[in-house]
Coordinates of C-alpha atoms in Angstrom, one line a residue:
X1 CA 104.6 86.5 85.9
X2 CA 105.5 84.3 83.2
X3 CA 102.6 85.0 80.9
X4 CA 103.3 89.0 81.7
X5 CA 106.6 88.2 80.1
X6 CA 105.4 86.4 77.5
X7 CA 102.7 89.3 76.4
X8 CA 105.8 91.9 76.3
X9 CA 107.9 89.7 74.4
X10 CA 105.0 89.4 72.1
X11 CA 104.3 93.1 72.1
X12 CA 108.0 93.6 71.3
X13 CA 107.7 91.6 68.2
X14 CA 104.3 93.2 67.2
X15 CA 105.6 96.5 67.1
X16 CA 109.3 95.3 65.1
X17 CA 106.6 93.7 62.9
X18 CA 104.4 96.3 62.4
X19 CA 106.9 99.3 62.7
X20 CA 108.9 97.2 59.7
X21 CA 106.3 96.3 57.3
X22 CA 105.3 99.7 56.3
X23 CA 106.1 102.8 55.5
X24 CA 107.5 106.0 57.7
X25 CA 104.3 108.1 56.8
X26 CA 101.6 105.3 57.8
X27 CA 104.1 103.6 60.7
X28 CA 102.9 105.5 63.7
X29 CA 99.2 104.5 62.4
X30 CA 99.8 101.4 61.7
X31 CA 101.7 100.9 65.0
X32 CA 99.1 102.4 67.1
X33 CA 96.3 100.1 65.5
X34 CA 98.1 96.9 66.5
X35 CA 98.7 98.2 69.6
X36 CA 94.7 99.3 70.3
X37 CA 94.0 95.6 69.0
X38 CA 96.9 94.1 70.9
X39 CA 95.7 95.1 74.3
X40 CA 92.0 94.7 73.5
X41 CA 92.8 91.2 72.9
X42 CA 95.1 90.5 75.8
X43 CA 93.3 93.0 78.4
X44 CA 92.0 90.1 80.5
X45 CA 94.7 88.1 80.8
X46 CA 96.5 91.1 81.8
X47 CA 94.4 92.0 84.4
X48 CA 94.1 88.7 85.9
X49 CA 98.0 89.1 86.2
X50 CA 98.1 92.3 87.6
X51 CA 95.4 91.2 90.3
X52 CA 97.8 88.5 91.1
X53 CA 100.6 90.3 90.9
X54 CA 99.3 92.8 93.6
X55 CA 97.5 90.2 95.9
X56 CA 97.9 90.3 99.3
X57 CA 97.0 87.9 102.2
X58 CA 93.7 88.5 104.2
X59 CA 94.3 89.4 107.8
X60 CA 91.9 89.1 109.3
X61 CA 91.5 85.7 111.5
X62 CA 88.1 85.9 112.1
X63 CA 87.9 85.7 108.0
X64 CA 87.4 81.8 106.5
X65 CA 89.7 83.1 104.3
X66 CA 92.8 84.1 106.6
X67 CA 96.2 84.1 105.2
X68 CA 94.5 83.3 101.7
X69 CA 95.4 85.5 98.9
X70 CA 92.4 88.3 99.0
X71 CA 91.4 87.5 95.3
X72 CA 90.5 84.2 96.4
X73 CA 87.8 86.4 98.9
X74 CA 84.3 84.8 97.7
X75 CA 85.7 81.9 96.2
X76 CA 86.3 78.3 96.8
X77 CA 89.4 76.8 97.8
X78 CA 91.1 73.9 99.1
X79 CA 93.8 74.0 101.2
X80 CA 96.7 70.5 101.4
X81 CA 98.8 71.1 104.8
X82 CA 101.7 68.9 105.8
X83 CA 104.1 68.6 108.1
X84 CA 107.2 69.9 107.4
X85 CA 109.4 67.0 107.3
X86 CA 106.8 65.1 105.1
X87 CA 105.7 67.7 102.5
X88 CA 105.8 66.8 99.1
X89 CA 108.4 67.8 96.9
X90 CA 108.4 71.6 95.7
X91 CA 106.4 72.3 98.5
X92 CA 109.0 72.4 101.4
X93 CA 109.5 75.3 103.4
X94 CA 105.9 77.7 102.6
X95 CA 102.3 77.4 101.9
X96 CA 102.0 77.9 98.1
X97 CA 99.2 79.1 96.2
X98 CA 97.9 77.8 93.1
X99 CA 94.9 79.6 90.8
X100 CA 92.3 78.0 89.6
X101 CA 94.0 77.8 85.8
X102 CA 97.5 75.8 87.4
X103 CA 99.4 79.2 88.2
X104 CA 101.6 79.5 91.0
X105 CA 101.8 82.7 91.9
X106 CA 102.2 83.3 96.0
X107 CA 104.1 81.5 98.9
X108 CA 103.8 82.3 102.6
X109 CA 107.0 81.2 104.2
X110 CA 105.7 82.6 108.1
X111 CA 102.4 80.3 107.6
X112 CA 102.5 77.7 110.1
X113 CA 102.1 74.4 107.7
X114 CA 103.5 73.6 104.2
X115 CA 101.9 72.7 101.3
X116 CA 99.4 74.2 99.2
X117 CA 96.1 76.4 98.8
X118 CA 94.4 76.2 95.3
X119 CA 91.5 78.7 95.0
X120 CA 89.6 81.0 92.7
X121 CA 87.1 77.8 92.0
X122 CA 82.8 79.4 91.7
X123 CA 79.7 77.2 91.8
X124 CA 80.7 73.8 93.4
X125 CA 78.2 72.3 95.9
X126 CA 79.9 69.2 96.9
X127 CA 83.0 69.0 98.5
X128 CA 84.6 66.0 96.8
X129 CA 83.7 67.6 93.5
X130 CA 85.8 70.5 94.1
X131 CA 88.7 68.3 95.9
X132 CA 89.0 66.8 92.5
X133 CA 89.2 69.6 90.7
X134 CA 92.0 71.2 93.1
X135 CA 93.9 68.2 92.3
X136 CA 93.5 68.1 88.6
X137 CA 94.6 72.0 88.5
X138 CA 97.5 70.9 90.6
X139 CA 98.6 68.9 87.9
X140 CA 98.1 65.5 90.1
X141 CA 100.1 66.8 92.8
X142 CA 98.2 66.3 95.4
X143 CA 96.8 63.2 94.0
X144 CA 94.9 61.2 97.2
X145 CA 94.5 57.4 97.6
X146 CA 90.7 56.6 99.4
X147 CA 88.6 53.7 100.4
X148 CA 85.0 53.7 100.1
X149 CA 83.3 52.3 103.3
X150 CA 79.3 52.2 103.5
X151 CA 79.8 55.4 106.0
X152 CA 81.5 57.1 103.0
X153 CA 85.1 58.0 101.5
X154 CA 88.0 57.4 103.8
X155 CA 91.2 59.4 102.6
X156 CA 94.2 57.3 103.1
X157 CA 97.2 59.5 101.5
X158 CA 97.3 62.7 99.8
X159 CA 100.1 63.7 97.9
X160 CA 101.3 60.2 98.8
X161 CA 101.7 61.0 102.3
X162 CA 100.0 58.3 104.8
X163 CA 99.7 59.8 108.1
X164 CA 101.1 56.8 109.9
X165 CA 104.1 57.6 108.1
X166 CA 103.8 61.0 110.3
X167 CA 103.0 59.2 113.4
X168 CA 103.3 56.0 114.5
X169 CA 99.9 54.3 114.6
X170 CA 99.8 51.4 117.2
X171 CA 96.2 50.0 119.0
X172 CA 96.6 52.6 121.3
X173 CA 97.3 55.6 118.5
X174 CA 97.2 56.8 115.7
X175 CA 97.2 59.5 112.9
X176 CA 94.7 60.7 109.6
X177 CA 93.7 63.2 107.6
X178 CA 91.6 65.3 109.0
X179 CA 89.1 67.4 107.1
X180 CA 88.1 71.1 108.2
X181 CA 85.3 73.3 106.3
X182 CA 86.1 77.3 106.7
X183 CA 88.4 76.7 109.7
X184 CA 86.0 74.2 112.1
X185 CA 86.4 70.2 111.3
X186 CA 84.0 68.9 109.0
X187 CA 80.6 67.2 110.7
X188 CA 80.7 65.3 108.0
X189 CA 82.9 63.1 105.4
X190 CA 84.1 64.5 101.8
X191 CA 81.2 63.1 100.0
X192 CA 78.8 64.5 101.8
X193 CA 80.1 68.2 102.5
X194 CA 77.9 70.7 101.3
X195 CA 79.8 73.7 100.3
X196 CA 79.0 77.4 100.0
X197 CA 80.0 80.2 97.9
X198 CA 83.6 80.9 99.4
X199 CA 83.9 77.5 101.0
X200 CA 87.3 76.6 102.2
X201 CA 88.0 73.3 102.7
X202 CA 91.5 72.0 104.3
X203 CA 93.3 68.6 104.8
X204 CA 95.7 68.4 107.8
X205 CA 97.2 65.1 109.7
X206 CA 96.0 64.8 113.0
X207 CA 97.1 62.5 115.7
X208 CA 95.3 60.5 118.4

């Protein structure tokens, strides 16, 4: 939404420009020239915001994609869920969704976890590749601590969030992060997870 703002603003000032730099019998010219070059220029930035803008939430629970924003249909994404008395700050209260350029632009405050989704990603074939890169476009906000054990990459805290801060972890229980590819849990670790085309890959805190 910002960047819609932005353009208008910027279209405003185009056309004071424009409409003030020449005169009345070549204005309306001159005007609709910069405004032909103004939108070929800005057209897909437009559009992306437009699709955003008009997104709505797959239904359909049978869908990998269910309750994701149906632009995201076909594409990767990686999903942070929390419970709601440990979610990180700014993500209390709704599952927010982040594009794959850093832009907010949907919450779901009926969705039964908090946190975040961040989608849109194309072409990535391992899993902890495209973790990474959810958490770069997150701006480090869901930032994860691991160890590396011979087995593979155990996640300790995301979003600085150590599941036995959830639950109290004892010799007789305990708590992690549990990882889930398109809705089942994972067979295997991060490292190793194979993705497909419209992957989705999601990191919850289960007990035991």
């Amino acid at each position: 939404m910002s960047d819609i703002v932005a353009l208008f603003a910027l279209f405003v000032l185009i056309t004071i420009a424009v409409g003030g730099a020449v005169g009345d019998e070549n204005r309306l010219k001159s005007l609709s020239l910069a405004w032909v070059i103004f939108l070929l220029i800005t057209f897909p930035t437009l559009s992306t915001e437009w699709a955003r803008m008009t997104s709505e939430l797959v239904d359909d629970e049978g869908d990998s994609h269910y309750g994701l924003p149906d632009i995201w249909e076909g594409k990767q994404v990686v999903c942070f869920h929390f419970p709601e008395q440990n979610a990180p700050d700014g993500y209390n209260g709704a599952r927010y969704h982040i594009d794959s350029d850093g832009t907010q632009f949907m919450s779901d405050s009926d969705w039964n976890h908090t946190g975040a989704c961040i989608g849109g990603f194309s072409d990535f074939e391992n899993g902890l590749a495209l973790m990474d890169e959810a958490v770069l476009t997150s701006g480090g906000d869901f930032a994860y601590n691991s160890t590396q054990y011979t087995f593979g990459l155990q996640i300790n805290s995301i979003a600085d969030i150590d599941p036995c801060d959830v639950s109290e972890c004892s010799d007789t229980s305990g708590a992690y992060w549990l990882l889930s590819h398109n809705g089942q849990m994972a067979m295997v670790g991060i490292t190793d997870l194979a993705l497909e085309s419209d992957s989705v890959i999601t990191w919850s805190i289960e007990t035991w």
